[in-house]
């Protein structure tokens, strides 16, 4: 059974396999999640390449950030679109796993993290005899690119605040805040799908992107309507998916974060820059274990916290853009 404890590292109890296509490559892929020893972290193994090379899922291994996060161990040895799988690992507390994959990209499945949550639940999790290591944010770190900002702030737990603003009337301006208490990731973020605009499809495919995209694995928007027959899974599915992406990008830090993430119009590239900025300042972070005594304390909230009134930084950034 999945456990909610915060002190012990966790891995899968059993190996489990899935197949699908890559969102951007369009390639057919088979992927197997395998148990791993303590302190392994998240590691990909390209079983289709000579020697089955390993690729570590870390922020400093990221080599391509065009509409996804791609990690690489050298030329020709990479794994793309890792963020939805990484978000599932982060949301369910998977510390150690070896992901065997026979292609260049994690299968997109339905465009969300929900299928990966299902796989992990089927495989089950077990505690390991090693303490879980957390990346504790000690002081604010922020990066900016025009109107987009991303920041990490000190906190005793982990939360995400995100704001987006798109000219498409189906999206517009959305803001939400999430505190991922045990069980909340599956309910509040996991089912939120990636999205795109029908008028951009040809341009993206000319760039070698979105070749596997379809109404089966993305929310597709026209000028004035959503093209998917089943509509949206959440009223604010778009900002929830951006928060899901951020969670996956941040798990490339090498462990769970104790801190607050605030993003305004941020994306994969800015999220990666944020981790680089954090690790460049040794006074801004510390690796720590989670005090056992705190596990018995009541959560500061048991439910999803959502608010258009985000922190002062994210609001200041949003207001400065108008």
mmCIF file of C-alpha atoms in Angstrom:
data_model
loop_
_atom_site.group_PDB
_atom_site.id
_atom_site.type_symbol
_atom_site.label_atom_id
_atom_site.label_comp_id
_atom_site.label_asym_id
_atom_site.label_seq_id
_atom_site.Cartn_x
_atom_site.Cartn_y
_atom_site.Cartn_z
ATOM 1 C CA UNK A 1 0.000 0.000 0.000
ATOM 2 C CA UNK A 2 1.165 3.555 -0.708
ATOM 3 C CA UNK A 3 2.390 5.236 2.459
ATOM 4 C CA UNK A 4 2.325 8.918 3.362
ATOM 5 C CA UNK A 5 5.307 9.039 5.722
ATOM 6 C CA UNK A 6 7.955 11.644 5.027
ATOM 7 C CA UNK A 7 11.048 10.278 6.746
ATOM 8 C CA UNK A 8 12.016 7.146 4.784
ATOM 9 C CA UNK A 9 13.075 6.861 1.160
ATOM 10 C CA UNK A 10 10.714 4.885 -1.056
ATOM 11 C CA UNK A 11 10.919 2.743 -4.133
ATOM 12 C CA UNK A 12 8.547 0.509 -6.066
ATOM 13 C CA UNK A 13 7.629 -2.865 -4.636
ATOM 14 C CA UNK A 14 7.244 -4.402 -8.106
ATOM 15 C CA UNK A 15 8.310 -3.557 -11.643
ATOM 16 C CA UNK A 16 5.623 -2.416 -14.055
ATOM 17 C CA UNK A 17 5.459 -1.675 -17.783
ATOM 18 C CA UNK A 18 3.516 0.586 -20.149
ATOM 19 C CA UNK A 19 3.602 1.543 -23.821
ATOM 20 C CA UNK A 20 2.626 4.644 -25.767
ATOM 21 C CA UNK A 21 3.886 7.303 -28.139
ATOM 22 C CA UNK A 22 6.089 10.322 -27.592
ATOM 23 C CA UNK A 23 4.263 13.649 -27.681
ATOM 24 C CA UNK A 24 6.935 15.403 -29.715
ATOM 25 C CA UNK A 25 8.801 12.578 -31.464
ATOM 26 C CA UNK A 26 5.707 10.549 -32.336
ATOM 27 C CA UNK A 27 7.847 7.435 -31.695
ATOM 28 C CA UNK A 28 6.342 4.287 -30.180
ATOM 29 C CA UNK A 29 7.872 3.651 -26.772
ATOM 30 C CA UNK A 30 7.811 0.925 -24.132
ATOM 31 C CA UNK A 31 8.747 1.993 -20.617
ATOM 32 C CA UNK A 32 9.342 -0.115 -17.500
ATOM 33 C CA UNK A 33 9.554 1.249 -13.950
ATOM 34 C CA UNK A 34 11.909 -0.797 -11.759
ATOM 35 C CA UNK A 35 12.666 -0.810 -8.021
ATOM 36 C CA UNK A 36 16.017 0.753 -7.121
ATOM 37 C CA UNK A 37 18.363 0.816 -4.144
ATOM 38 C CA UNK A 38 18.412 3.689 -1.630
ATOM 39 C CA UNK A 39 20.077 6.892 -2.872
ATOM 40 C CA UNK A 40 19.747 5.848 -6.523
ATOM 41 C CA UNK A 41 17.412 8.689 -7.359
ATOM 42 C CA UNK A 42 15.522 8.704 -10.651
ATOM 43 C CA UNK A 43 17.581 7.175 -13.446
ATOM 44 C CA UNK A 44 16.619 6.430 -17.047
ATOM 45 C CA UNK A 45 18.169 3.528 -18.954
ATOM 46 C CA UNK A 46 18.011 3.667 -22.759
ATOM 47 C CA UNK A 47 17.675 -0.054 -23.438
ATOM 48 C CA UNK A 48 17.486 0.535 -27.198
ATOM 49 C CA UNK A 49 21.031 1.931 -27.402
ATOM 50 C CA UNK A 50 24.373 0.060 -27.329
ATOM 51 C CA UNK A 51 25.495 -0.528 -23.752
ATOM 52 C CA UNK A 52 22.097 0.602 -22.412
ATOM 53 C CA UNK A 53 23.444 3.972 -21.191
ATOM 54 C CA UNK A 54 22.065 5.655 -18.083
ATOM 55 C CA UNK A 55 20.670 9.179 -17.935
ATOM 56 C CA UNK A 56 20.189 10.809 -14.542
ATOM 57 C CA UNK A 57 17.037 12.847 -14.048
ATOM 58 C CA UNK A 58 18.717 16.003 -12.767
ATOM 59 C CA UNK A 59 18.422 19.703 -13.539
ATOM 60 C CA UNK A 60 22.079 19.891 -14.613
ATOM 61 C CA UNK A 61 21.521 17.105 -17.177
ATOM 62 C CA UNK A 62 18.797 19.059 -18.973
ATOM 63 C CA UNK A 63 19.776 19.885 -22.558
ATOM 64 C CA UNK A 64 16.557 20.814 -24.360
ATOM 65 C CA UNK A 65 13.688 22.878 -22.977
ATOM 66 C CA UNK A 66 11.535 23.455 -26.050
ATOM 67 C CA UNK A 67 7.998 22.775 -24.748
ATOM 68 C CA UNK A 68 9.306 19.983 -22.484
ATOM 69 C CA UNK A 69 12.251 18.992 -20.301
ATOM 70 C CA UNK A 70 14.839 16.672 -21.879
ATOM 71 C CA UNK A 71 17.685 15.099 -19.906
ATOM 72 C CA UNK A 72 20.845 13.853 -21.584
ATOM 73 C CA UNK A 73 24.034 11.909 -20.864
ATOM 74 C CA UNK A 74 25.750 12.971 -24.073
ATOM 75 C CA UNK A 75 25.109 13.228 -27.778
ATOM 76 C CA UNK A 76 22.431 10.799 -28.898
ATOM 77 C CA UNK A 77 21.673 9.662 -25.338
ATOM 78 C CA UNK A 78 18.673 11.592 -24.099
ATOM 79 C CA UNK A 79 15.134 11.185 -22.782
ATOM 80 C CA UNK A 80 12.544 13.846 -23.537
ATOM 81 C CA UNK A 81 9.270 14.990 -21.974
ATOM 82 C CA UNK A 82 10.181 13.699 -18.524
ATOM 83 C CA UNK A 83 8.140 16.273 -16.586
ATOM 84 C CA UNK A 84 4.795 14.430 -16.317
ATOM 85 C CA UNK A 85 6.477 11.265 -15.062
ATOM 86 C CA UNK A 86 8.690 13.270 -12.695
ATOM 87 C CA UNK A 87 5.590 15.026 -11.341
ATOM 88 C CA UNK A 88 4.027 11.635 -10.574
ATOM 89 C CA UNK A 89 7.202 10.547 -8.759
ATOM 90 C CA UNK A 90 7.213 13.807 -6.793
ATOM 91 C CA UNK A 91 3.496 13.727 -6.018
ATOM 92 C CA UNK A 92 3.549 10.134 -4.747
ATOM 93 C CA UNK A 93 6.945 10.321 -3.032
ATOM 94 C CA UNK A 94 9.001 7.962 -5.222
ATOM 95 C CA UNK A 95 12.675 8.540 -4.415
ATOM 96 C CA UNK A 96 14.433 5.689 -6.176
ATOM 97 C CA UNK A 97 13.502 4.151 -9.527
ATOM 98 C CA UNK A 98 15.217 2.951 -12.687
ATOM 99 C CA UNK A 99 13.129 3.756 -15.746
ATOM 100 C CA UNK A 100 13.945 1.488 -18.686
ATOM 101 C CA UNK A 101 12.860 3.014 -21.979
ATOM 102 C CA UNK A 102 13.359 1.894 -25.573
ATOM 103 C CA UNK A 103 13.015 5.282 -27.255
ATOM 104 C CA UNK A 104 13.937 8.965 -27.017
ATOM 105 C CA UNK A 105 10.897 10.191 -25.111
ATOM 106 C CA UNK A 106 8.635 9.248 -22.206
ATOM 107 C CA UNK A 107 5.237 8.161 -23.592
ATOM 108 C CA UNK A 108 2.699 10.956 -23.337
ATOM 109 C CA UNK A 109 -0.196 8.618 -22.436
ATOM 110 C CA UNK A 110 -3.235 10.925 -22.046
ATOM 111 C CA UNK A 111 -1.178 14.114 -21.626
ATOM 112 C CA UNK A 112 -1.329 14.134 -17.832
ATOM 113 C CA UNK A 113 0.337 12.352 -14.901
ATOM 114 C CA UNK A 114 -2.727 10.228 -14.099
ATOM 115 C CA UNK A 115 -1.631 7.107 -16.043
ATOM 116 C CA UNK A 116 1.739 7.182 -14.262
ATOM 117 C CA UNK A 117 -0.008 7.525 -10.897
ATOM 118 C CA UNK A 118 -2.035 4.425 -11.813
ATOM 119 C CA UNK A 119 1.149 2.507 -12.695
ATOM 120 C CA UNK A 120 2.851 3.468 -9.441
ATOM 121 C CA UNK A 121 -0.206 2.513 -7.412
ATOM 122 C CA UNK A 122 -0.335 -0.860 -9.173
ATOM 123 C CA UNK A 123 3.360 -1.457 -8.520
ATOM 124 C CA UNK A 124 2.982 -0.271 -4.899
ATOM 125 C CA UNK A 125 5.608 1.528 -2.809
ATOM 126 C CA UNK A 126 7.809 0.289 0.007
ATOM 127 C CA UNK A 127 9.849 2.113 2.630
ATOM 128 C CA UNK A 128 13.615 1.731 2.482
ATOM 129 C CA UNK A 129 16.170 1.747 5.269
ATOM 130 C CA UNK A 130 17.500 5.194 4.416
ATOM 131 C CA UNK A 131 16.278 8.657 5.446
ATOM 132 C CA UNK A 132 14.620 10.819 2.829
ATOM 133 C CA UNK A 133 16.693 13.908 1.948
ATOM 134 C CA UNK A 134 14.921 17.228 1.387
ATOM 135 C CA UNK A 135 16.193 20.342 -0.339
ATOM 136 C CA UNK A 136 15.345 23.135 2.084
ATOM 137 C CA UNK A 137 15.135 26.655 0.683
ATOM 138 C CA UNK A 138 16.846 29.070 3.084
ATOM 139 C CA UNK A 139 16.327 32.384 1.318
ATOM 140 C CA UNK A 140 14.337 33.701 -1.661
ATOM 141 C CA UNK A 141 15.695 32.991 -5.129
ATOM 142 C CA UNK A 142 14.022 34.441 -8.215
ATOM 143 C CA UNK A 143 14.589 34.471 -11.967
ATOM 144 C CA UNK A 144 12.825 36.523 -14.610
ATOM 145 C CA UNK A 145 12.405 36.557 -18.367
ATOM 146 C CA UNK A 146 10.390 39.554 -19.513
ATOM 147 C CA UNK A 147 6.932 39.227 -17.959
ATOM 148 C CA UNK A 148 7.609 35.677 -16.729
ATOM 149 C CA UNK A 149 8.941 35.013 -13.230
ATOM 150 C CA UNK A 150 9.720 31.979 -11.089
ATOM 151 C CA UNK A 151 10.751 32.011 -7.446
ATOM 152 C CA UNK A 152 11.503 29.687 -4.546
ATOM 153 C CA UNK A 153 10.815 31.000 -1.046
ATOM 154 C CA UNK A 154 11.577 29.519 2.397
ATOM 155 C CA UNK A 155 8.819 27.383 3.925
ATOM 156 C CA UNK A 156 8.538 24.348 6.180
ATOM 157 C CA UNK A 157 6.479 22.385 3.628
ATOM 158 C CA UNK A 158 5.994 22.496 -0.132
ATOM 159 C CA UNK A 159 3.422 24.549 -2.013
ATOM 160 C CA UNK A 160 2.946 25.879 -5.542
ATOM 161 C CA UNK A 161 1.359 29.171 -6.563
ATOM 162 C CA UNK A 162 0.937 29.751 -10.284
ATOM 163 C CA UNK A 163 -0.591 32.374 -12.541
ATOM 164 C CA UNK A 164 -1.055 32.264 -16.314
ATOM 165 C CA UNK A 165 -2.465 34.716 -18.820
ATOM 166 C CA UNK A 166 -3.287 33.761 -22.422
ATOM 167 C CA UNK A 167 -5.081 35.849 -25.053
ATOM 168 C CA UNK A 168 -7.200 32.824 -25.988
ATOM 169 C CA UNK A 169 -10.648 33.390 -24.425
ATOM 170 C CA UNK A 170 -10.893 29.734 -23.377
ATOM 171 C CA UNK A 171 -7.956 30.285 -20.985
ATOM 172 C CA UNK A 172 -7.549 33.957 -20.145
ATOM 173 C CA UNK A 173 -6.035 34.744 -16.772
ATOM 174 C CA UNK A 174 -6.026 31.949 -14.184
ATOM 175 C CA UNK A 175 -4.391 31.775 -10.771
ATOM 176 C CA UNK A 176 -4.267 28.941 -8.272
ATOM 177 C CA UNK A 177 -2.365 27.763 -5.226
ATOM 178 C CA UNK A 178 -1.758 24.157 -4.211
ATOM 179 C CA UNK A 179 -0.513 22.637 -0.976
ATOM 180 C CA UNK A 180 0.313 19.042 -1.780
ATOM 181 C CA UNK A 181 -0.599 17.259 1.429
ATOM 182 C CA UNK A 182 -0.624 13.439 1.150
ATOM 183 C CA UNK A 183 -3.181 12.369 -1.420
ATOM 184 C CA UNK A 184 -3.760 15.825 -2.858
ATOM 185 C CA UNK A 185 -1.562 15.448 -5.956
ATOM 186 C CA UNK A 186 -3.734 12.656 -7.325
ATOM 187 C CA UNK A 187 -6.926 14.619 -6.686
ATOM 188 C CA UNK A 188 -5.834 18.117 -7.610
ATOM 189 C CA UNK A 189 -3.120 18.004 -10.272
ATOM 190 C CA UNK A 190 -2.502 14.530 -11.695
ATOM 191 C CA UNK A 191 -5.358 14.538 -14.248
ATOM 192 C CA UNK A 192 -4.584 17.985 -15.718
ATOM 193 C CA UNK A 193 -3.527 17.553 -19.362
ATOM 194 C CA UNK A 194 -1.058 19.381 -21.531
ATOM 195 C CA UNK A 195 -2.626 21.799 -23.988
ATOM 196 C CA UNK A 196 -1.942 23.475 -27.304
ATOM 197 C CA UNK A 197 -3.441 25.631 -30.029
ATOM 198 C CA UNK A 198 -4.598 24.263 -33.348
ATOM 199 C CA UNK A 199 -3.156 27.229 -35.273
ATOM 200 C CA UNK A 200 0.355 26.383 -33.984
ATOM 201 C CA UNK A 201 0.371 22.701 -34.945
ATOM 202 C CA UNK A 202 2.027 23.024 -38.350
ATOM 203 C CA UNK A 203 4.719 25.367 -37.032
ATOM 204 C CA UNK A 204 5.526 23.013 -34.153
ATOM 205 C CA UNK A 205 5.723 19.977 -36.407
ATOM 206 C CA UNK A 206 8.088 21.846 -38.731
ATOM 207 C CA UNK A 207 10.314 22.311 -35.663
ATOM 208 C CA UNK A 208 10.181 18.559 -34.955
ATOM 209 C CA UNK A 209 7.733 18.979 -32.084
ATOM 210 C CA UNK A 210 4.170 17.783 -31.360
ATOM 211 C CA UNK A 211 4.395 14.992 -33.968
ATOM 212 C CA UNK A 212 2.562 12.628 -31.629
ATOM 213 C CA UNK A 213 0.055 15.169 -30.354
ATOM 214 C CA UNK A 214 -3.668 14.528 -30.789
ATOM 215 C CA UNK A 215 -7.023 15.013 -29.102
ATOM 216 C CA UNK A 216 -6.278 11.775 -27.237
ATOM 217 C CA UNK A 217 -3.299 13.221 -25.362
ATOM 218 C CA UNK A 218 -3.798 16.992 -25.193
ATOM 219 C CA UNK A 219 -6.417 19.676 -24.781
ATOM 220 C CA UNK A 220 -6.531 21.382 -28.174
ATOM 221 C CA UNK A 221 -7.928 24.900 -28.492
ATOM 222 C CA UNK A 222 -9.306 26.664 -31.522
ATOM 223 C CA UNK A 223 -9.907 30.389 -31.732
ATOM 224 C CA UNK A 224 -13.103 30.263 -29.692
ATOM 225 C CA UNK A 225 -13.672 26.707 -28.490
ATOM 226 C CA UNK A 226 -12.097 23.577 -27.073
ATOM 227 C CA UNK A 227 -11.928 20.889 -29.741
ATOM 228 C CA UNK A 228 -11.972 17.885 -27.386
ATOM 229 C CA UNK A 229 -15.427 16.301 -27.247
ATOM 230 C CA UNK A 230 -15.099 15.575 -23.534
ATOM 231 C CA UNK A 231 -14.180 19.167 -22.647
ATOM 232 C CA UNK A 232 -12.084 19.940 -19.569
ATOM 233 C CA UNK A 233 -11.377 17.778 -16.528
ATOM 234 C CA UNK A 234 -11.159 20.847 -14.251
ATOM 235 C CA UNK A 235 -12.561 24.335 -14.856
ATOM 236 C CA UNK A 236 -9.008 25.644 -14.499
ATOM 237 C CA UNK A 237 -7.215 22.672 -16.065
ATOM 238 C CA UNK A 238 -4.722 24.941 -17.841
ATOM 239 C CA UNK A 239 -3.167 26.512 -14.743
ATOM 240 C CA UNK A 240 -3.265 23.143 -12.982
ATOM 241 C CA UNK A 241 -1.237 21.585 -15.777
ATOM 242 C CA UNK A 242 1.316 24.391 -15.565
ATOM 243 C CA UNK A 243 1.617 23.679 -11.838
ATOM 244 C CA UNK A 244 2.023 19.959 -12.637
ATOM 245 C CA UNK A 245 4.805 20.787 -15.100
ATOM 246 C CA UNK A 246 6.531 22.938 -12.491
ATOM 247 C CA UNK A 247 6.365 20.135 -9.929
ATOM 248 C CA UNK A 248 7.991 17.750 -12.399
ATOM 249 C CA UNK A 249 10.659 20.273 -13.371
ATOM 250 C CA UNK A 250 11.485 20.973 -9.723
ATOM 251 C CA UNK A 251 11.859 17.267 -8.903
ATOM 252 C CA UNK A 252 14.911 17.378 -11.165
ATOM 253 C CA UNK A 253 16.596 19.064 -8.195
ATOM 254 C CA UNK A 254 17.382 15.557 -6.968
ATOM 255 C CA UNK A 255 14.846 15.334 -4.170
ATOM 256 C CA UNK A 256 11.697 16.881 -2.692
ATOM 257 C CA UNK A 257 11.757 20.579 -1.821
ATOM 258 C CA UNK A 258 10.860 22.249 1.455
ATOM 259 C CA UNK A 259 9.868 25.659 0.176
ATOM 260 C CA UNK A 260 7.266 27.586 -1.750
ATOM 261 C CA UNK A 261 7.335 27.880 -5.544
ATOM 262 C CA UNK A 262 5.711 30.920 -7.136
ATOM 263 C CA UNK A 263 5.437 31.120 -10.914
ATOM 264 C CA UNK A 264 3.917 33.734 -13.197
ATOM 265 C CA UNK A 265 3.831 32.776 -16.890
ATOM 266 C CA UNK A 266 6.769 30.494 -16.206
ATOM 267 C CA UNK A 267 7.678 27.403 -18.229
ATOM 268 C CA UNK A 268 10.259 24.632 -18.420
ATOM 269 C CA UNK A 269 13.180 26.898 -19.340
ATOM 270 C CA UNK A 270 12.584 29.361 -16.509
ATOM 271 C CA UNK A 271 11.967 26.565 -14.001
ATOM 272 C CA UNK A 272 15.330 25.069 -14.935
ATOM 273 C CA UNK A 273 17.014 28.446 -14.638
ATOM 274 C CA UNK A 274 15.507 28.752 -11.173
ATOM 275 C CA UNK A 275 17.153 25.514 -10.019
ATOM 276 C CA UNK A 276 20.478 26.609 -11.480
ATOM 277 C CA UNK A 277 20.171 29.928 -9.624
ATOM 278 C CA UNK A 278 19.315 28.145 -6.370
ATOM 279 C CA UNK A 279 22.270 25.766 -6.522
ATOM 280 C CA UNK A 280 24.630 28.574 -7.588
ATOM 281 C CA UNK A 281 24.055 30.245 -4.203
ATOM 282 C CA UNK A 282 25.225 27.852 -1.496
ATOM 283 C CA UNK A 283 23.696 30.057 1.193
ATOM 284 C CA UNK A 284 20.231 29.671 -0.357
ATOM 285 C CA UNK A 285 19.694 25.969 0.353
ATOM 286 C CA UNK A 286 20.615 23.029 2.564
ATOM 287 C CA UNK A 287 20.010 19.299 2.327
ATOM 288 C CA UNK A 288 18.199 17.949 5.372
ATOM 289 C CA UNK A 289 16.075 15.065 6.614
ATOM 290 C CA UNK A 290 12.478 15.466 7.762
ATOM 291 C CA UNK A 291 12.126 15.474 11.586
ATOM 292 C CA UNK A 292 10.159 12.408 12.672
ATOM 293 C CA UNK A 293 8.293 14.349 15.326
ATOM 294 C CA UNK A 294 6.682 16.550 12.682
ATOM 295 C CA UNK A 295 4.956 13.612 11.029
ATOM 296 C CA UNK A 296 2.533 13.357 13.951
ATOM 297 C CA UNK A 297 1.559 17.014 13.748
ATOM 298 C CA UNK A 298 -1.680 17.939 11.964
ATOM 299 C CA UNK A 299 -1.276 19.247 8.432
ATOM 300 C CA UNK A 300 -1.564 22.999 8.137
ATOM 301 C CA UNK A 301 -4.321 22.278 5.634
ATOM 302 C CA UNK A 302 -5.898 19.029 4.537
ATOM 303 C CA UNK A 303 -7.529 20.411 1.440
ATOM 304 C CA UNK A 304 -6.513 22.126 -1.743
ATOM 305 C CA UNK A 305 -5.847 25.803 -1.169
ATOM 306 C CA UNK A 306 -6.781 27.938 -4.126
ATOM 307 C CA UNK A 307 -6.720 31.676 -4.319
ATOM 308 C CA UNK A 308 -6.404 34.459 -6.840
ATOM 309 C CA UNK A 309 -4.584 36.371 -4.110
ATOM 310 C CA UNK A 310 -1.112 34.892 -4.508
ATOM 311 C CA UNK A 311 2.057 35.975 -2.723
ATOM 312 C CA UNK A 312 3.322 39.529 -3.064
ATOM 313 C CA UNK A 313 6.040 38.518 -5.528
ATOM 314 C CA UNK A 314 3.781 36.759 -7.987
ATOM 315 C CA UNK A 315 1.143 39.503 -7.789
ATOM 316 C CA UNK A 316 3.743 42.235 -8.276
ATOM 317 C CA UNK A 317 5.081 40.428 -11.321
ATOM 318 C CA UNK A 318 1.611 39.944 -12.789
ATOM 319 C CA UNK A 319 0.543 43.546 -12.193
ATOM 320 C CA UNK A 320 3.769 44.865 -13.707
ATOM 321 C CA UNK A 321 2.878 43.161 -16.965
ATOM 322 C CA UNK A 322 -0.286 45.247 -17.489
#
